[in-house]
PDB file of C-alpha atoms in Angstrom:
ATOM      1  CA  ALA A 111     -27.499 -28.334  10.982  1.00  0.00           C
ATOM      2  CA  TRP A 112     -25.409 -27.410   7.934  1.00  0.00           C
ATOM      3  CA  ILE A 113     -27.301 -27.341   4.639  1.00  0.00           C
ATOM      4  CA  ALA A 114     -25.132 -27.752   1.557  1.00  0.00           C
ATOM      5  CA  PRO A 115     -25.360 -25.094  -1.209  1.00  0.00           C
ATOM      6  CA  ASP A 116     -26.701 -27.717  -3.615  1.00  0.00           C
ATOM      7  CA  PHE A 117     -29.557 -28.638  -1.265  1.00  0.00           C
ATOM      8  CA  THR A 118     -32.487 -29.356  -3.622  1.00  0.00           C
ATOM      9  CA  ASN A 119     -35.597 -29.220  -1.423  1.00  0.00           C
ATOM     10  CA  ARG A 120     -35.131 -25.579  -0.339  1.00  0.00           C
ATOM     11  CA  VAL A 121     -38.708 -24.358  -0.719  1.00  0.00           C
ATOM     12  CA  ALA A 122     -40.211 -27.130   1.409  1.00  0.00           C
ATOM     13  CA  HIS A 123     -37.638 -26.785   4.192  1.00  0.00           C
ATOM     14  CA  VAL A 124     -38.965 -24.068   6.526  1.00  0.00           C
ATOM     15  CA  ALA A 125     -35.837 -23.729   8.675  1.00  0.00           C
ATOM     16  CA  TRP A 126     -33.645 -23.367   5.608  1.00  0.00           C
ATOM     17  CA  ASN A 127     -35.861 -20.593   4.225  1.00  0.00           C
ATOM     18  CA  ILE A 128     -35.802 -18.676   7.511  1.00  0.00           C
ATOM     19  CA  VAL A 129     -32.016 -18.838   7.796  1.00  0.00           C
ATOM     20  CA  ASN A 130     -31.522 -18.075   4.087  1.00  0.00           C
ATOM     21  CA  LYS A 131     -33.697 -14.946   4.292  1.00  0.00           C
ATOM     22  CA  ALA A 132     -32.083 -13.797   7.544  1.00  0.00           C
ATOM     23  CA  VAL A 133     -28.560 -14.060   6.151  1.00  0.00           C
ATOM     24  CA  LYS A 134     -29.572 -12.348   2.892  1.00  0.00           C
ATOM     25  CA  CYS A 135     -31.103  -9.485   4.894  1.00  0.00           C
ATOM     26  CA  TRP A 136     -27.901  -9.196   6.890  1.00  0.00           C
ATOM     27  CA  PHE A 137     -25.810  -9.142   3.681  1.00  0.00           C
ATOM     28  CA  TYR A 138     -27.932  -6.464   2.040  1.00  0.00           C
ATOM     29  CA  GLY A 139     -28.214  -4.418   5.226  1.00  0.00           C
ATOM     30  CA  SER A 140     -24.483  -4.363   5.873  1.00  0.00           C
ATOM     31  CA  MET A 141     -23.250  -3.166   2.480  1.00  0.00           C
ATOM     32  CA  VAL A 142     -23.338   0.180   0.750  1.00  0.00           C
ATOM     33  CA  THR A 143     -26.436   0.848  -1.321  1.00  0.00           C
ATOM     34  CA  GLU A 144     -24.566   0.890  -4.633  1.00  0.00           C
ATOM     35  CA  LEU A 145     -23.084  -2.542  -4.009  1.00  0.00           C
ATOM     36  CA  ALA A 146     -26.369  -3.980  -2.751  1.00  0.00           C
ATOM     37  CA  GLY A 147     -28.117  -2.723  -5.888  1.00  0.00           C
ATOM     38  CA  PHE A 148     -25.406  -4.235  -8.051  1.00  0.00           C
ATOM     39  CA  ILE A 149     -25.815  -7.768  -6.652  1.00  0.00           C
ATOM     40  CA  LEU A 150     -29.496  -7.672  -5.682  1.00  0.00           C
ATOM     41  CA  ASN A 151     -31.219 -10.894  -6.735  1.00  0.00           C
ATOM     42  CA  ARG A 152     -34.280 -11.878  -4.744  1.00  0.00           C
ATOM     43  CA  GLU A 153     -34.268 -15.398  -6.186  1.00  0.00           C
ATOM     44  CA  ALA A 154     -30.611 -16.115  -5.314  1.00  0.00           C
ATOM     45  CA  THR A 155     -29.757 -18.263  -2.327  1.00  0.00           C
ATOM     46  CA  THR A 156     -27.395 -17.006   0.330  1.00  0.00           C
ATOM     47  CA  ALA A 157     -24.653 -19.234  -1.101  1.00  0.00           C
ATOM     48  CA  GLU A 158     -25.188 -17.774  -4.590  1.00  0.00           C
ATOM     49  CA  LEU A 159     -25.223 -14.256  -3.172  1.00  0.00           C
ATOM     50  CA  TRP A 160     -22.006 -14.913  -1.261  1.00  0.00           C
ATOM     51  CA  SER A 161     -20.412 -16.289  -4.426  1.00  0.00           C
ATOM     52  CA  SER A 162     -21.353 -13.091  -6.305  1.00  0.00           C
ATOM     53  CA  ILE A 163     -19.898 -10.894  -3.563  1.00  0.00           C
ATOM     54  CA  GLU A 164     -16.731 -12.970  -3.380  1.00  0.00           C
ATOM     55  CA  SER A 165     -16.100 -12.882  -7.138  1.00  0.00           C
ATOM     56  CA  LEU A 166     -16.696  -9.128  -7.177  1.00  0.00           C
ATOM     57  CA  PHE A 167     -14.054  -8.560  -4.498  1.00  0.00           C
ATOM     58  CA  VAL A 168     -11.586 -11.057  -5.956  1.00  0.00           C
ATOM     59  CA  ASN A 169     -11.747  -9.183  -9.266  1.00  0.00           C
ATOM     60  CA  ASN A 170     -11.319  -5.869  -7.429  1.00  0.00           C
ATOM     61  CA  ARG A 171      -8.286  -7.233  -5.540  1.00  0.00           C
ATOM     62  CA  ARG A 172      -6.680  -8.280  -8.807  1.00  0.00           C
ATOM     63  CA  SER A 173      -7.198  -4.901 -10.480  1.00  0.00           C
ATOM     64  CA  ARG A 174      -6.085  -3.127  -7.275  1.00  0.00           C
ATOM     65  CA  ARG A 175      -2.893  -5.240  -7.317  1.00  0.00           C
ATOM     66  CA  PHE A 176      -2.193  -4.222 -10.934  1.00  0.00           C
ATOM     67  CA  GLN A 177      -2.816  -0.556 -10.123  1.00  0.00           C
ATOM     68  CA  LEU A 178      -0.578  -0.606  -7.044  1.00  0.00           C
ATOM     69  CA  THR A 179       2.204  -2.490  -8.860  1.00  0.00           C
ATOM     70  CA  ALA A 180       2.258   0.209 -11.530  1.00  0.00           C
ATOM     71  CA  GLU A 181       2.248   2.876  -8.807  1.00  0.00           C
ATOM     72  CA  LEU A 182       5.132   1.148  -7.020  1.00  0.00           C
ATOM     73  CA  PHE A 183       7.291   1.444 -10.146  1.00  0.00           C
ATOM     74  CA  ALA A 184       6.281   5.086 -10.605  1.00  0.00           C
ATOM     75  CA  VAL A 185       7.025   6.337  -7.059  1.00  0.00           C
ATOM     76  CA  LYS A 186       9.914   8.807  -7.176  1.00  0.00           C
ATOM     77  CA  GLN A 187      11.304  11.093  -4.503  1.00  0.00           C
ATOM     78  CA  GLY A 188      11.063  14.287  -6.523  1.00  0.00           C
ATOM     79  CA  ASP A 189      11.046  17.362  -4.264  1.00  0.00           C
ATOM     80  CA  ALA A 190       9.864  15.390  -1.243  1.00  0.00           C
ATOM     81  CA  PRO A 191      12.122  14.682   1.710  1.00  0.00           C
ATOM     82  CA  VAL A 192      13.429  11.117   2.028  1.00  0.00           C
ATOM     83  CA  SER A 193      11.001  10.436   4.897  1.00  0.00           C
ATOM     84  CA  SER A 194       7.937  11.330   2.779  1.00  0.00           C
ATOM     85  CA  PHE A 195       9.209   9.335  -0.184  1.00  0.00           C
ATOM     86  CA  CYS A 196       9.862   6.270   1.976  1.00  0.00           C
ATOM     87  CA  ALA A 197       6.470   6.595   3.681  1.00  0.00           C
ATOM     88  CA  ARG A 198       4.759   6.704   0.270  1.00  0.00           C
ATOM     89  CA  LEU A 199       6.698   3.662  -0.908  1.00  0.00           C
ATOM     90  CA  LYS A 200       5.781   1.786   2.274  1.00  0.00           C
ATOM     91  CA  ALA A 201       2.096   2.745   1.901  1.00  0.00           C
ATOM     92  CA  VAL A 202       2.036   1.316  -1.634  1.00  0.00           C
ATOM     93  CA  ALA A 203       3.765  -1.871  -0.418  1.00  0.00           C
ATOM     94  CA  ASP A 204       1.214  -2.187   2.407  1.00  0.00           C
ATOM     95  CA  GLY A 205      -1.610  -1.753  -0.101  1.00  0.00           C
ATOM     96  CA  LEU A 206      -0.110  -4.504  -2.240  1.00  0.00           C
ATOM     97  CA  ARG A 207       0.090  -6.779   0.798  1.00  0.00           C
ATOM     98  CA  ASN A 208      -3.593  -6.108   1.519  1.00  0.00           C
ATOM     99  CA  ALA A 209      -4.372  -6.956  -2.117  1.00  0.00           C
ATOM    100  CA  GLY A 210      -2.566 -10.286  -1.812  1.00  0.00           C
ATOM    101  CA  LYS A 211       0.945  -9.488  -3.102  1.00  0.00           C
ATOM    102  CA  VAL A 212       3.629  -9.449  -0.444  1.00  0.00           C
ATOM    103  CA  LEU A 213       6.927  -7.773  -1.356  1.00  0.00           C
ATOM    104  CA  ASP A 214      10.093  -8.954   0.320  1.00  0.00           C
ATOM    105  CA  ASP A 215      12.769  -6.551   1.575  1.00  0.00           C
ATOM    106  CA  ASP A 216      14.923  -6.982  -1.546  1.00  0.00           C
ATOM    107  CA  GLU A 217      12.052  -5.861  -3.794  1.00  0.00           C
ATOM    108  CA  LEU A 218      11.319  -2.869  -1.550  1.00  0.00           C
ATOM    109  CA  VAL A 219      14.970  -1.848  -1.355  1.00  0.00           C
ATOM    110  CA  VAL A 220      15.302  -2.048  -5.159  1.00  0.00           C
ATOM    111  CA  GLN A 221      12.284   0.262  -5.548  1.00  0.00           C
ATOM    112  CA  LEU A 222      13.708   2.561  -2.874  1.00  0.00           C
ATOM    113  CA  LEU A 223      17.018   2.849  -4.727  1.00  0.00           C
ATOM    114  CA  ARG A 224      15.276   3.297  -8.102  1.00  0.00           C
ATOM    115  CA  GLY A 225      13.162   6.188  -6.856  1.00  0.00           C
ATOM    116  CA  VAL A 226      15.577   8.112  -4.663  1.00  0.00           C
ATOM    117  CA  ASN A 227      17.065  11.345  -6.051  1.00  0.00           C
ATOM    118  CA  LYS A 228      20.484  11.404  -7.656  1.00  0.00           C
ATOM    119  CA  ASP A 229      21.937  13.471  -4.815  1.00  0.00           C
ATOM    120  CA  ARG A 230      21.665  10.318  -2.688  1.00  0.00           C
ATOM    121  CA  HIS A 231      23.629   8.156  -5.142  1.00  0.00           C
ATOM    122  CA  GLU A 232      26.657   7.979  -2.852  1.00  0.00           C
ATOM    123  CA  MET A 233      24.463   6.508  -0.130  1.00  0.00           C
ATOM    124  CA  THR A 234      22.711   4.167  -2.560  1.00  0.00           C
ATOM    125  CA  ALA A 235      26.126   2.855  -3.587  1.00  0.00           C
ATOM    126  CA  LYS A 236      26.886   2.147   0.092  1.00  0.00           C
ATOM    127  CA  ILE A 237      23.582   0.326   0.464  1.00  0.00           C
ATOM    128  CA  ILE A 238      24.346  -1.784  -2.595  1.00  0.00           C
ATOM    129  CA  GLU A 239      27.898  -2.523  -1.373  1.00  0.00           C
ATOM    130  CA  LYS A 240      26.517  -3.652   1.975  1.00  0.00           C
ATOM    131  CA  SER A 241      24.039  -5.965   0.302  1.00  0.00           C
ATOM    132  CA  GLN A 242      25.941  -9.256   0.361  1.00  0.00           C
ATOM    133  CA  THR A 243      23.033 -10.316   2.536  1.00  0.00           C
ATOM    134  CA  PRO A 244      19.606  -8.759   2.023  1.00  0.00           C
ATOM    135  CA  ILE A 245      19.342  -5.368   3.705  1.00  0.00           C
ATOM    136  CA  PRO A 246      16.047  -4.862   5.516  1.00  0.00           C
ATOM    137  CA  PHE A 247      13.967  -2.036   4.088  1.00  0.00           C
ATOM    138  CA  ASP A 248      13.947  -0.143   7.397  1.00  0.00           C
ATOM    139  CA  VAL A 249      17.769  -0.262   7.577  1.00  0.00           C
ATOM    140  CA  ALA A 250      18.093   1.137   4.037  1.00  0.00           C
ATOM    141  CA  VAL A 251      15.567   3.866   4.906  1.00  0.00           C
ATOM    142  CA  GLY A 252      17.545   4.695   8.043  1.00  0.00           C
ATOM    143  CA  MET A 253      20.751   5.016   6.030  1.00  0.00           C
ATOM    144  CA  LEU A 254      19.093   7.399   3.562  1.00  0.00           C
ATOM    145  CA  LEU A 255      17.548   9.461   6.365  1.00  0.00           C
ATOM    146  CA  GLN A 256      20.920   9.781   8.110  1.00  0.00           C
ATOM    147  CA  ASP A 257      22.492  10.813   4.820  1.00  0.00           C
ATOM    148  CA  GLU A 258      19.809  13.466   4.268  1.00  0.00           C
ATOM    149  CA  ILE A 259      20.139  14.809   7.808  1.00  0.00           C
ATOM    150  CA  GLY A 260      23.915  14.855   7.487  1.00  0.00           C
ATOM    151  CA  ALA A 261      23.676  16.745   4.192  1.00  0.00           C
ATOM    152  CA  ASP A 262      21.485  19.380   5.827  1.00  0.00           C
ATOM    153  CA  PHE A 263      24.219  20.096   8.369  1.00  0.00           C
ATOM    154  CA  SER A 264      27.265  19.605   6.171  1.00  0.00           C
ATOM    155  CA  PRO A 265      29.857  22.382   5.878  1.00  0.00           C
ATOM    156  CA  SER A 266      29.287  22.602   2.127  1.00  0.00           C
ATOM    157  CA  GLY A 267      25.867  24.098   2.811  1.00  0.00           C
ATOM    158  CA  VAL A 268      27.293  26.775   5.134  1.00  0.00           C
ATOM    159  CA  SER A 269      28.364  30.077   3.684  1.00  0.00           C
ATOM    160  CA  HIS A 270      31.235  31.817   5.363  1.00  0.00           C
ATOM    161  CA  THR A 271      31.166  35.580   5.670  1.00  0.00           C
ATOM    162  CA  ALA A 272      33.367  37.947   7.527  1.00  0.00           C
ATOM    163  CA  LEU A 273      32.713  41.400   8.787  1.00  0.00           C
ATOM    164  CA  ALA A 274      35.604  43.790   8.754  1.00  0.00           C
ATOM    165  CA  VAL A 275      35.380  46.935  10.821  1.00  0.00           C
ATOM    166  CA  GLN A 276      37.831  49.769  10.399  1.00  0.00           C
ATOM    167  CA  GLN A 277      37.929  52.764  12.594  1.00  0.00           C
ATOM    168  CA  ARG A 278      38.111  56.103  10.807  1.00  0.00           C
ATOM    169  CA  PRO A 279      40.528  58.659  11.992  1.00  0.00           C
ATOM    170  CA  SER A 280      38.719  61.403  13.842  1.00  0.00           C
ATOM    171  CA  ALA A 281      38.388  64.730  12.077  1.00  0.00           C
ATOM    172  CA  PRO A 282      40.724  67.623  13.275  1.00  0.00           C
TER     173      PRO A 282
END
């Protein structure tokens, strides 16, 4: 039977005490020592203990969301290849989703275009031109990757050299 958290006759109810102690033991036994020490309260009921744990993690989720949002705005390509930059951006977005803030494709694409190096500005202009409808993040990433691969094989990166061989007249 379910016993409400505000159940008043806890001490006299043997079954409630057994279940309460069992669940508290499970809570304390399944968490890291530092956390268990932080919320340890022998007098607390399981419901009160759960409330303490929940508020601790809700506060951590909020601060994690703030931290990841700041990181999202700070992610820049720098010397990294486009693939590494995009993977980092996606990892931050995934972390935000896990912390309760889901970014849509438009928000991700804006951050992608903000952080990509200036040598990709021609491609970013194409992405923006194409954006009469929202461009999925993976499509924008694919366009930047193709641009980077194409730049690696472009003729402007190839140096042309010629070898001239002249035969000397033989000595008399």
